[in-house]
């Protein structure tokens, strides 16, 4: 590796404290335990796109620029150096005979694992690029190693549509114990980018630091080296923290009585913004005579299948066999990429299920009482009738 001292000076338009945070990797922190680092193929071969003398090197790639495809946690990653002034640039990719991660590092930052030897792209001036067809998981880190001898570089980040992403919230990761490059945020929102420049100390090929990506939309990282002449290069590689499985928070709604319909729903989330796989997320409606349930196997599954995604709900009609039981909705989320599936999660108990209420019978109508006259009423009525009869007879006689 073409190495020279490591150092960086702050540029005049430094925006002090503009970055989100500077994270110092502490000794014995196991900070990088379980991380995945970029790998380049073919193994056992150092590929020079340009060797600084006008040649494309012993493993030349086609005119128009060098390109090498590797992987990061199983995801295809491309490192590209486009056609440039081959007489002034040294650039390529190391798949062998390259530096290790670095020796001037805090102890115990890789857990029980040895210091990794990730494949590295390198560039002393001009342009280089990492790219992925799908967004890199948040937390993915652009590492730069062996920054020295007046080397300066700017890092810009883009989404899959080619739009520049504001890097102002990205974190600077301070890893080396000596010769940390000076670093700053340049430009204005929404096109801020990172800049590093050489420090006063020199010739430390084991300096390693990084920029940690917070955005879930980055598909491309552009690197612009501005070293004034030929000579040493900065080495680049990518790393990603351990992928975390997706999570679901289920809920159940409806009336818990025989014959009624309850509905199971859930929210889906993933730390790396991996998209849900609706055909892979599964559910179970489970009944149990107890009001606590650790997982679905502790109860009786009465309905199951795939959810179709978190946007909808899954119905279930309570049966007579569910009477006096508690009902639960359990979900195992699945992602289209990254670690999957997640861990099963069940709702709290709903119920117990009660009998469907029997509607009351309508009241029986009784006939109304017919009013009657007492003895004196009958005598009085008879007198009145007799009087009207006499009056009628007299009218006829007259």
mmCIF file of C-alpha atoms in Angstrom:
data_model
loop_
_atom_site.group_PDB
_atom_site.id
_atom_site.type_symbol
_atom_site.label_atom_id
_atom_site.label_comp_id
_atom_site.label_asym_id
_atom_site.label_seq_id
_atom_site.Cartn_x
_atom_site.Cartn_y
_atom_site.Cartn_z
ATOM 1 C CA UNK A 1 0.000 0.000 0.000
ATOM 2 C CA UNK A 2 1.422 3.343 -0.915
ATOM 3 C CA UNK A 3 1.714 4.823 2.576
ATOM 4 C CA UNK A 4 2.947 8.095 3.995
ATOM 5 C CA UNK A 5 2.325 10.036 7.233
ATOM 6 C CA UNK A 6 -1.154 10.652 8.608
ATOM 7 C CA UNK A 7 -2.272 14.189 9.375
ATOM 8 C CA UNK A 8 -5.018 16.702 8.659
ATOM 9 C CA UNK A 9 -5.580 20.527 9.015
ATOM 10 C CA UNK A 10 -8.942 22.177 9.374
ATOM 11 C CA UNK A 11 -9.947 24.079 6.282
ATOM 12 C CA UNK A 12 -10.851 27.751 6.477
ATOM 13 C CA UNK A 13 -14.587 27.257 6.096
ATOM 14 C CA UNK A 14 -14.884 24.765 8.947
ATOM 15 C CA UNK A 15 -18.274 24.856 10.592
ATOM 16 C CA UNK A 16 -17.352 24.106 14.195
ATOM 17 C CA UNK A 17 -19.362 21.409 15.953
ATOM 18 C CA UNK A 18 -21.662 21.090 12.947
ATOM 19 C CA UNK A 19 -21.668 17.305 12.985
ATOM 20 C CA UNK A 20 -24.081 15.387 15.113
ATOM 21 C CA UNK A 21 -21.514 13.808 17.415
ATOM 22 C CA UNK A 22 -17.944 12.654 17.689
ATOM 23 C CA UNK A 23 -17.923 9.139 19.044
ATOM 24 C CA UNK A 24 -14.713 7.929 20.643
ATOM 25 C CA UNK A 25 -14.229 4.177 20.553
ATOM 26 C CA UNK A 26 -13.095 3.277 24.080
ATOM 27 C CA UNK A 27 -10.718 0.440 25.021
ATOM 28 C CA UNK A 28 -12.353 -2.894 25.841
ATOM 29 C CA UNK A 29 -15.706 -1.582 24.634
ATOM 30 C CA UNK A 30 -16.268 -4.424 22.109
ATOM 31 C CA UNK A 31 -17.485 -1.616 19.874
ATOM 32 C CA UNK A 32 -17.023 -3.539 16.615
ATOM 33 C CA UNK A 33 -17.943 -6.985 17.897
ATOM 34 C CA UNK A 34 -20.120 -8.761 15.355
ATOM 35 C CA UNK A 35 -19.641 -6.101 12.674
ATOM 36 C CA UNK A 36 -19.390 -7.037 9.007
ATOM 37 C CA UNK A 37 -16.772 -5.423 6.763
ATOM 38 C CA UNK A 38 -16.557 -5.071 3.007
ATOM 39 C CA UNK A 39 -15.007 -7.930 1.039
ATOM 40 C CA UNK A 40 -13.636 -7.613 -2.497
ATOM 41 C CA UNK A 41 -13.159 -10.312 -5.085
ATOM 42 C CA UNK A 42 -11.198 -11.962 -6.517
ATOM 43 C CA UNK A 43 -9.270 -12.908 -3.414
ATOM 44 C CA UNK A 44 -5.477 -13.002 -3.448
ATOM 45 C CA UNK A 45 -5.082 -10.257 -6.012
ATOM 46 C CA UNK A 46 -4.256 -6.572 -5.711
ATOM 47 C CA UNK A 47 -5.942 -4.601 -8.477
ATOM 48 C CA UNK A 48 -4.473 -1.251 -9.525
ATOM 49 C CA UNK A 49 -6.690 0.824 -11.715
ATOM 50 C CA UNK A 50 -3.911 3.427 -12.036
ATOM 51 C CA UNK A 51 -0.366 3.133 -10.718
ATOM 52 C CA UNK A 52 0.684 6.781 -10.756
ATOM 53 C CA UNK A 53 2.955 6.421 -13.808
ATOM 54 C CA UNK A 54 0.343 6.436 -16.528
ATOM 55 C CA UNK A 55 -0.242 2.689 -16.503
ATOM 56 C CA UNK A 56 -3.242 0.739 -15.308
ATOM 57 C CA UNK A 57 -1.086 -1.673 -13.407
ATOM 58 C CA UNK A 58 -0.525 -5.415 -13.562
ATOM 59 C CA UNK A 59 -4.236 -6.194 -13.166
ATOM 60 C CA UNK A 60 -5.638 -3.535 -15.424
ATOM 61 C CA UNK A 61 -9.354 -3.128 -15.876
ATOM 62 C CA UNK A 62 -11.119 -1.857 -18.998
ATOM 63 C CA UNK A 63 -10.541 1.640 -20.325
ATOM 64 C CA UNK A 64 -13.143 3.985 -18.911
ATOM 65 C CA UNK A 65 -12.366 3.279 -15.295
ATOM 66 C CA UNK A 66 -11.873 0.478 -12.849
ATOM 67 C CA UNK A 67 -14.703 -1.234 -11.071
ATOM 68 C CA UNK A 68 -14.737 -3.997 -8.520
ATOM 69 C CA UNK A 69 -17.750 -5.684 -6.987
ATOM 70 C CA UNK A 70 -17.615 -6.971 -3.432
ATOM 71 C CA UNK A 71 -20.041 -7.530 -0.620
ATOM 72 C CA UNK A 72 -21.025 -6.028 2.707
ATOM 73 C CA UNK A 73 -22.998 -8.378 4.938
ATOM 74 C CA UNK A 74 -24.095 -10.267 1.818
ATOM 75 C CA UNK A 75 -25.160 -7.075 0.008
ATOM 76 C CA UNK A 76 -23.395 -6.383 -3.344
ATOM 77 C CA UNK A 77 -21.119 -3.342 -3.052
ATOM 78 C CA UNK A 78 -19.318 -1.724 -5.976
ATOM 79 C CA UNK A 79 -16.093 0.295 -5.716
ATOM 80 C CA UNK A 80 -15.522 2.417 -8.815
ATOM 81 C CA UNK A 81 -12.714 4.743 -9.930
ATOM 82 C CA UNK A 82 -13.746 6.464 -13.182
ATOM 83 C CA UNK A 83 -11.346 7.365 -15.999
ATOM 84 C CA UNK A 84 -8.983 10.119 -14.815
ATOM 85 C CA UNK A 85 -5.455 11.421 -15.316
ATOM 86 C CA UNK A 86 -3.598 8.132 -15.012
ATOM 87 C CA UNK A 87 -0.250 9.919 -14.767
ATOM 88 C CA UNK A 88 -1.178 11.694 -11.546
ATOM 89 C CA UNK A 89 -3.456 9.286 -9.715
ATOM 90 C CA UNK A 90 -2.855 6.074 -7.821
ATOM 91 C CA UNK A 91 -6.103 4.197 -7.276
ATOM 92 C CA UNK A 92 -7.534 0.727 -7.145
ATOM 93 C CA UNK A 93 -8.603 -1.959 -4.744
ATOM 94 C CA UNK A 94 -6.634 -4.183 -2.396
ATOM 95 C CA UNK A 95 -7.744 -7.768 -1.995
ATOM 96 C CA UNK A 96 -4.347 -8.893 -0.689
ATOM 97 C CA UNK A 97 -1.145 -7.354 0.700
ATOM 98 C CA UNK A 98 -3.058 -4.491 2.288
ATOM 99 C CA UNK A 99 -2.936 -3.033 5.775
ATOM 100 C CA UNK A 100 -4.928 -4.632 8.523
ATOM 101 C CA UNK A 101 -7.611 -2.572 10.215
ATOM 102 C CA UNK A 102 -4.821 -0.797 12.077
ATOM 103 C CA UNK A 103 -2.520 -1.242 15.081
ATOM 104 C CA UNK A 104 -2.797 2.148 16.803
ATOM 105 C CA UNK A 105 -6.263 1.215 18.060
ATOM 106 C CA UNK A 106 -7.841 0.833 21.509
ATOM 107 C CA UNK A 107 -7.526 -2.684 22.894
ATOM 108 C CA UNK A 108 -10.578 -4.922 23.040
ATOM 109 C CA UNK A 109 -12.777 -3.193 20.453
ATOM 110 C CA UNK A 110 -13.437 -6.338 18.389
ATOM 111 C CA UNK A 111 -14.542 -8.573 21.245
ATOM 112 C CA UNK A 112 -12.998 -12.015 21.091
ATOM 113 C CA UNK A 113 -12.346 -11.683 17.348
ATOM 114 C CA UNK A 114 -8.968 -10.764 15.862
ATOM 115 C CA UNK A 115 -8.448 -7.481 14.040
ATOM 116 C CA UNK A 116 -10.255 -7.844 10.680
ATOM 117 C CA UNK A 117 -8.568 -7.445 7.289
ATOM 118 C CA UNK A 118 -11.296 -5.958 5.115
ATOM 119 C CA UNK A 119 -10.840 -5.481 1.388
ATOM 120 C CA UNK A 120 -9.998 -1.848 0.671
ATOM 121 C CA UNK A 121 -10.363 0.630 -2.117
ATOM 122 C CA UNK A 122 -7.586 3.220 -2.316
ATOM 123 C CA UNK A 123 -7.255 6.642 -3.872
ATOM 124 C CA UNK A 124 -4.691 9.433 -3.579
ATOM 125 C CA UNK A 125 -6.415 12.067 -5.722
ATOM 126 C CA UNK A 126 -9.343 12.300 -8.083
ATOM 127 C CA UNK A 127 -12.640 10.529 -7.603
ATOM 128 C CA UNK A 128 -13.805 7.173 -6.294
ATOM 129 C CA UNK A 129 -17.178 5.785 -5.338
ATOM 130 C CA UNK A 130 -18.891 3.105 -3.287
ATOM 131 C CA UNK A 131 -22.401 2.195 -4.448
ATOM 132 C CA UNK A 132 -25.230 -0.201 -3.681
ATOM 133 C CA UNK A 133 -28.440 -0.949 -5.577
ATOM 134 C CA UNK A 134 -30.412 -0.688 -2.322
ATOM 135 C CA UNK A 135 -29.984 1.718 0.620
ATOM 136 C CA UNK A 136 -27.238 0.930 3.082
ATOM 137 C CA UNK A 137 -28.500 0.109 6.586
ATOM 138 C CA UNK A 138 -28.316 3.063 9.001
ATOM 139 C CA UNK A 139 -25.141 2.715 11.032
ATOM 140 C CA UNK A 140 -23.067 1.677 8.015
ATOM 141 C CA UNK A 141 -19.675 3.355 8.397
ATOM 142 C CA UNK A 142 -17.268 4.666 5.777
ATOM 143 C CA UNK A 143 -13.799 3.932 7.186
ATOM 144 C CA UNK A 144 -10.685 5.784 6.006
ATOM 145 C CA UNK A 145 -7.193 4.595 6.832
ATOM 146 C CA UNK A 146 -3.655 5.897 6.336
ATOM 147 C CA UNK A 147 -4.449 9.607 5.960
ATOM 148 C CA UNK A 148 -1.115 11.433 5.668
ATOM 149 C CA UNK A 149 1.315 13.555 3.618
ATOM 150 C CA UNK A 150 -0.992 16.452 2.702
ATOM 151 C CA UNK A 151 -3.838 14.101 1.788
ATOM 152 C CA UNK A 152 -7.273 15.674 1.787
ATOM 153 C CA UNK A 153 -10.625 14.111 0.966
ATOM 154 C CA UNK A 154 -14.285 15.095 0.813
ATOM 155 C CA UNK A 155 -17.158 12.644 1.276
ATOM 156 C CA UNK A 156 -20.627 13.171 -0.219
ATOM 157 C CA UNK A 157 -23.635 10.891 0.155
ATOM 158 C CA UNK A 158 -26.498 10.269 -2.302
ATOM 159 C CA UNK A 159 -29.775 8.385 -2.382
ATOM 160 C CA UNK A 160 -30.668 5.801 -5.039
ATOM 161 C CA UNK A 161 -32.153 8.515 -7.285
ATOM 162 C CA UNK A 162 -28.884 10.469 -7.257
ATOM 163 C CA UNK A 163 -30.008 13.221 -4.893
ATOM 164 C CA UNK A 164 -27.394 14.455 -2.420
ATOM 165 C CA UNK A 165 -28.209 13.735 1.232
ATOM 166 C CA UNK A 166 -27.300 16.176 3.986
ATOM 167 C CA UNK A 167 -24.485 14.538 5.973
ATOM 168 C CA UNK A 168 -24.664 17.041 8.806
ATOM 169 C CA UNK A 169 -26.225 14.488 11.176
ATOM 170 C CA UNK A 170 -23.712 11.750 10.447
ATOM 171 C CA UNK A 171 -21.328 10.846 13.267
ATOM 172 C CA UNK A 172 -17.544 11.009 13.197
ATOM 173 C CA UNK A 173 -16.065 7.851 14.725
ATOM 174 C CA UNK A 174 -12.698 8.424 16.389
ATOM 175 C CA UNK A 175 -10.912 5.075 16.445
ATOM 176 C CA UNK A 176 -7.135 5.577 16.288
ATOM 177 C CA UNK A 177 -5.369 6.488 19.508
ATOM 178 C CA UNK A 178 -3.023 8.902 17.669
ATOM 179 C CA UNK A 179 -3.171 11.152 14.624
ATOM 180 C CA UNK A 180 -6.904 11.509 14.267
ATOM 181 C CA UNK A 181 -7.569 13.525 11.088
ATOM 182 C CA UNK A 182 -9.069 16.976 11.481
ATOM 183 C CA UNK A 183 -12.631 16.787 10.233
ATOM 184 C CA UNK A 184 -15.355 19.273 9.416
ATOM 185 C CA UNK A 185 -18.713 19.726 7.771
ATOM 186 C CA UNK A 186 -18.632 21.826 4.614
ATOM 187 C CA UNK A 187 -21.368 23.544 2.629
ATOM 188 C CA UNK A 188 -24.905 24.420 3.642
ATOM 189 C CA UNK A 189 -28.123 22.513 4.133
ATOM 190 C CA UNK A 190 -29.269 20.375 2.371
ATOM 191 C CA UNK A 191 -25.932 19.671 0.657
ATOM 192 C CA UNK A 192 -23.507 19.528 3.560
ATOM 193 C CA UNK A 193 -20.618 17.076 3.236
ATOM 194 C CA UNK A 194 -17.610 15.890 5.207
ATOM 195 C CA UNK A 195 -14.031 17.044 4.702
ATOM 196 C CA UNK A 196 -10.805 15.719 6.223
ATOM 197 C CA UNK A 197 -7.314 17.179 5.930
ATOM 198 C CA UNK A 198 -3.873 15.979 7.028
ATOM 199 C CA UNK A 199 -2.711 16.470 10.608
ATOM 200 C CA UNK A 200 0.775 17.642 11.565
ATOM 201 C CA UNK A 201 2.058 14.190 12.514
ATOM 202 C CA UNK A 202 3.066 11.958 9.645
ATOM 203 C CA UNK A 203 3.705 8.445 8.425
ATOM 204 C CA UNK A 204 1.112 6.530 10.430
ATOM 205 C CA UNK A 205 -0.438 3.956 8.106
ATOM 206 C CA UNK A 206 -2.517 2.551 10.961
ATOM 207 C CA UNK A 207 -4.741 5.543 11.518
ATOM 208 C CA UNK A 208 -8.391 4.482 11.110
ATOM 209 C CA UNK A 209 -11.465 6.643 11.588
ATOM 210 C CA UNK A 210 -14.927 6.709 10.107
ATOM 211 C CA UNK A 211 -18.153 8.497 9.248
ATOM 212 C CA UNK A 212 -21.262 6.690 10.503
ATOM 213 C CA UNK A 213 -24.323 7.076 8.272
ATOM 214 C CA UNK A 214 -27.609 7.838 10.013
ATOM 215 C CA UNK A 215 -29.837 8.228 6.959
ATOM 216 C CA UNK A 216 -31.794 5.138 5.779
ATOM 217 C CA UNK A 217 -31.589 6.318 2.139
ATOM 218 C CA UNK A 218 -27.876 6.319 1.223
ATOM 219 C CA UNK A 219 -27.043 4.247 -1.863
ATOM 220 C CA UNK A 220 -23.820 5.962 -2.963
ATOM 221 C CA UNK A 221 -20.749 7.519 -1.364
ATOM 222 C CA UNK A 222 -18.594 9.792 -3.526
ATOM 223 C CA UNK A 223 -14.985 10.371 -2.487
ATOM 224 C CA UNK A 224 -12.944 13.265 -3.860
ATOM 225 C CA UNK A 225 -9.229 13.247 -3.111
ATOM 226 C CA UNK A 226 -7.362 16.547 -3.461
ATOM 227 C CA UNK A 227 -3.784 15.563 -2.707
ATOM 228 C CA UNK A 228 -1.613 18.059 -4.593
ATOM 229 C CA UNK A 229 0.694 15.500 -6.209
ATOM 230 C CA UNK A 230 1.456 11.830 -6.645
ATOM 231 C CA UNK A 231 2.379 9.559 -3.766
ATOM 232 C CA UNK A 232 0.519 7.823 -0.967
ATOM 233 C CA UNK A 233 -3.170 7.087 -0.912
ATOM 234 C CA UNK A 234 -6.005 6.876 1.572
ATOM 235 C CA UNK A 235 -7.591 3.451 1.926
ATOM 236 C CA UNK A 236 -11.355 3.014 2.177
ATOM 237 C CA UNK A 237 -13.690 0.260 3.283
ATOM 238 C CA UNK A 238 -17.196 -0.108 4.676
ATOM 239 C CA UNK A 239 -18.506 -1.707 7.830
ATOM 240 C CA UNK A 240 -21.974 -2.432 9.153
ATOM 241 C CA UNK A 241 -23.080 -3.212 12.720
ATOM 242 C CA UNK A 242 -24.842 -6.518 13.372
ATOM 243 C CA UNK A 243 -28.206 -6.596 11.682
ATOM 244 C CA UNK A 244 -31.166 -6.701 14.087
ATOM 245 C CA UNK A 245 -34.296 -8.694 13.345
ATOM 246 C CA UNK A 246 -37.565 -6.779 12.809
ATOM 247 C CA UNK A 247 -40.047 -6.286 15.623
ATOM 248 C CA UNK A 248 -43.838 -6.270 15.838
ATOM 249 C CA UNK A 249 -46.225 -4.856 18.425
ATOM 250 C CA UNK A 250 -49.575 -6.660 18.066
ATOM 251 C CA UNK A 251 -52.972 -5.618 19.386
ATOM 252 C CA UNK A 252 -56.458 -7.108 19.376
ATOM 253 C CA UNK A 253 -59.825 -5.349 19.299
ATOM 254 C CA UNK A 254 -63.480 -6.338 19.333
ATOM 255 C CA UNK A 255 -66.086 -7.810 21.678
ATOM 256 C CA UNK A 256 -64.992 -11.056 23.305
ATOM 257 C CA UNK A 257 -68.211 -13.014 23.132
ATOM 258 C CA UNK A 258 -69.180 -16.103 21.147
ATOM 259 C CA UNK A 259 -70.213 -15.180 17.605
ATOM 260 C CA UNK A 260 -68.504 -11.776 17.646
ATOM 261 C CA UNK A 261 -65.535 -10.862 15.448
ATOM 262 C CA UNK A 262 -62.214 -9.731 16.886
ATOM 263 C CA UNK A 263 -59.448 -8.160 14.772
ATOM 264 C CA UNK A 264 -55.700 -8.545 15.134
ATOM 265 C CA UNK A 265 -53.395 -5.712 14.041
ATOM 266 C CA UNK A 266 -49.724 -4.846 14.616
ATOM 267 C CA UNK A 267 -47.071 -2.248 13.943
ATOM 268 C CA UNK A 268 -43.836 -3.237 12.177
ATOM 269 C CA UNK A 269 -40.377 -1.732 12.679
ATOM 270 C CA UNK A 270 -36.779 -2.538 11.780
ATOM 271 C CA UNK A 271 -33.618 -0.811 13.027
ATOM 272 C CA UNK A 272 -31.991 -1.026 9.598
ATOM 273 C CA UNK A 273 -35.178 0.088 7.798
ATOM 274 C CA UNK A 274 -35.482 -3.322 6.140
ATOM 275 C CA UNK A 275 -38.887 -3.439 4.452
ATOM 276 C CA UNK A 276 -41.466 -5.911 5.736
ATOM 277 C CA UNK A 277 -42.146 -9.115 3.833
ATOM 278 C CA UNK A 278 -45.980 -9.285 4.001
ATOM 279 C CA UNK A 279 -46.036 -12.872 2.751
ATOM 280 C CA UNK A 280 -43.511 -13.886 5.395
ATOM 281 C CA UNK A 281 -45.047 -12.236 8.465
ATOM 282 C CA UNK A 282 -47.210 -14.830 10.196
ATOM 283 C CA UNK A 283 -49.942 -14.672 12.832
ATOM 284 C CA UNK A 284 -51.812 -16.951 15.212
ATOM 285 C CA UNK A 285 -55.002 -16.453 17.176
ATOM 286 C CA UNK A 286 -54.501 -18.431 20.363
ATOM 287 C CA UNK A 287 -56.852 -19.297 23.218
ATOM 288 C CA UNK A 288 -55.908 -20.245 26.749
ATOM 289 C CA UNK A 289 -57.737 -20.724 30.053
ATOM 290 C CA UNK A 290 -55.081 -18.561 31.732
ATOM 291 C CA UNK A 291 -54.639 -14.790 31.566
ATOM 292 C CA UNK A 292 -50.902 -15.012 30.858
ATOM 293 C CA UNK A 293 -49.138 -16.432 27.814
ATOM 294 C CA UNK A 294 -45.380 -16.541 27.119
ATOM 295 C CA UNK A 295 -45.779 -17.651 23.496
ATOM 296 C CA UNK A 296 -48.326 -19.272 21.221
ATOM 297 C CA UNK A 297 -47.211 -22.795 22.110
ATOM 298 C CA UNK A 298 -48.586 -22.247 25.638
ATOM 299 C CA UNK A 299 -52.117 -22.074 24.265
ATOM 300 C CA UNK A 300 -54.342 -23.543 21.552
ATOM 301 C CA UNK A 301 -54.035 -22.126 18.044
ATOM 302 C CA UNK A 302 -57.507 -21.517 16.608
ATOM 303 C CA UNK A 303 -56.472 -19.616 13.440
ATOM 304 C CA UNK A 304 -53.167 -18.912 11.671
ATOM 305 C CA UNK A 305 -51.661 -17.706 8.406
ATOM 306 C CA UNK A 306 -49.774 -14.796 6.854
ATOM 307 C CA UNK A 307 -50.846 -11.284 7.724
ATOM 308 C CA UNK A 308 -50.468 -9.666 4.309
ATOM 309 C CA UNK A 309 -48.644 -6.749 5.905
ATOM 310 C CA UNK A 310 -49.026 -4.363 8.797
ATOM 311 C CA UNK A 311 -51.353 -2.046 6.876
ATOM 312 C CA UNK A 312 -54.329 -4.369 7.294
ATOM 313 C CA UNK A 313 -56.027 -6.362 10.027
ATOM 314 C CA UNK A 314 -56.842 -10.053 10.436
ATOM 315 C CA UNK A 315 -60.371 -10.989 11.619
ATOM 316 C CA UNK A 316 -61.446 -14.003 13.669
ATOM 317 C CA UNK A 317 -64.976 -14.975 14.709
ATOM 318 C CA UNK A 318 -65.141 -16.395 18.230
ATOM 319 C CA UNK A 319 -66.556 -19.921 18.332
ATOM 320 C CA UNK A 320 -68.571 -21.784 20.985
ATOM 321 C CA UNK A 321 -65.392 -23.760 21.792
ATOM 322 C CA UNK A 322 -63.722 -20.484 22.776
ATOM 323 C CA UNK A 323 -66.214 -19.908 25.600
ATOM 324 C CA UNK A 324 -64.522 -18.961 28.914
ATOM 325 C CA UNK A 325 -61.138 -18.789 27.188
ATOM 326 C CA UNK A 326 -58.798 -15.808 26.870
ATOM 327 C CA UNK A 327 -57.902 -14.820 23.305
ATOM 328 C CA UNK A 328 -54.443 -13.685 22.110
ATOM 329 C CA UNK A 329 -53.034 -12.428 18.812
ATOM 330 C CA UNK A 330 -49.415 -13.482 18.156
ATOM 331 C CA UNK A 331 -47.196 -12.197 15.314
ATOM 332 C CA UNK A 332 -43.762 -13.162 13.924
ATOM 333 C CA UNK A 333 -42.547 -10.288 11.683
ATOM 334 C CA UNK A 334 -40.446 -10.928 8.578
ATOM 335 C CA UNK A 335 -38.236 -8.551 6.552
ATOM 336 C CA UNK A 336 -37.417 -8.657 2.845
ATOM 337 C CA UNK A 337 -33.707 -8.088 3.540
ATOM 338 C CA UNK A 338 -31.355 -8.314 6.479
ATOM 339 C CA UNK A 339 -31.854 -10.462 9.539
ATOM 340 C CA UNK A 340 -35.240 -12.203 9.547
ATOM 341 C CA UNK A 341 -37.642 -13.370 10.870
ATOM 342 C CA UNK A 342 -38.180 -11.580 14.152
ATOM 343 C CA UNK A 343 -39.258 -12.965 17.500
ATOM 344 C CA UNK A 344 -42.874 -13.934 18.141
ATOM 345 C CA UNK A 345 -44.802 -11.409 20.220
ATOM 346 C CA UNK A 346 -48.316 -11.955 21.633
ATOM 347 C CA UNK A 347 -50.841 -9.455 22.910
ATOM 348 C CA UNK A 348 -52.024 -9.309 26.483
ATOM 349 C CA UNK A 349 -55.057 -11.465 27.236
ATOM 350 C CA UNK A 350 -58.467 -10.349 25.988
ATOM 351 C CA UNK A 351 -61.546 -11.836 27.580
ATOM 352 C CA UNK A 352 -62.491 -14.263 28.867
ATOM 353 C CA UNK A 353 -64.934 -15.034 26.079
ATOM 354 C CA UNK A 354 -68.532 -14.907 27.262
ATOM 355 C CA UNK A 355 -71.705 -16.521 25.960
ATOM 356 C CA UNK A 356 -73.624 -14.611 23.362
ATOM 357 C CA UNK A 357 -76.478 -12.927 25.270
ATOM 358 C CA UNK A 358 -79.925 -14.506 24.697
ATOM 359 C CA UNK A 359 -82.401 -11.805 23.687
ATOM 360 C CA UNK A 360 -85.304 -11.510 26.197
ATOM 361 C CA UNK A 361 -88.686 -12.914 25.141
ATOM 362 C CA UNK A 362 -91.275 -10.264 24.284
ATOM 363 C CA UNK A 363 -93.874 -9.725 27.085
ATOM 364 C CA UNK A 364 -97.245 -11.548 26.757
ATOM 365 C CA UNK A 365 -100.072 -9.112 26.097
ATOM 366 C CA UNK A 366 -103.112 -9.586 28.386
ATOM 367 C CA UNK A 367 -106.604 -8.433 27.257
ATOM 368 C CA UNK A 368 -107.802 -5.184 28.735
ATOM 369 C CA UNK A 369 -110.515 -5.439 31.418
ATOM 370 C CA UNK A 370 -114.053 -4.571 30.249
ATOM 371 C CA UNK A 371 -115.609 -2.094 32.668
ATOM 372 C CA UNK A 372 -118.773 -3.384 34.470
ATOM 373 C CA UNK A 373 -121.545 -1.747 36.519
ATOM 374 C CA UNK A 374 -122.327 -2.524 40.092
ATOM 375 C CA UNK A 375 -125.842 -3.333 41.413
ATOM 376 C CA UNK A 376 -126.859 0.303 41.986
ATOM 377 C CA UNK A 377 -125.361 1.283 38.682
ATOM 378 C CA UNK A 378 -127.588 -1.223 36.933
ATOM 379 C CA UNK A 379 -130.699 0.059 38.853
ATOM 380 C CA UNK A 380 -129.848 3.674 37.992
ATOM 381 C CA UNK A 381 -129.223 2.841 34.344
ATOM 382 C CA UNK A 382 -132.529 0.952 34.193
ATOM 383 C CA UNK A 383 -134.392 3.973 35.615
ATOM 384 C CA UNK A 384 -132.855 6.285 33.058
ATOM 385 C CA UNK A 385 -133.776 3.908 30.214
ATOM 386 C CA UNK A 386 -137.376 3.642 31.551
ATOM 387 C CA UNK A 387 -137.678 7.426 31.755
ATOM 388 C CA UNK A 388 -136.507 7.859 28.149
ATOM 389 C CA UNK A 389 -139.065 5.201 27.138
ATOM 390 C CA UNK A 390 -141.993 7.022 28.824
ATOM 391 C CA UNK A 391 -141.006 10.325 27.245
ATOM 392 C CA UNK A 392 -140.999 8.738 23.811
ATOM 393 C CA UNK A 393 -144.499 7.210 24.334
ATOM 394 C CA UNK A 394 -146.013 10.546 25.394
ATOM 395 C CA UNK A 395 -144.534 12.288 22.344
ATOM 396 C CA UNK A 396 -146.228 9.772 20.081
ATOM 397 C CA UNK A 397 -149.600 10.191 21.868
ATOM 398 C CA UNK A 398 -149.519 13.935 21.615
#
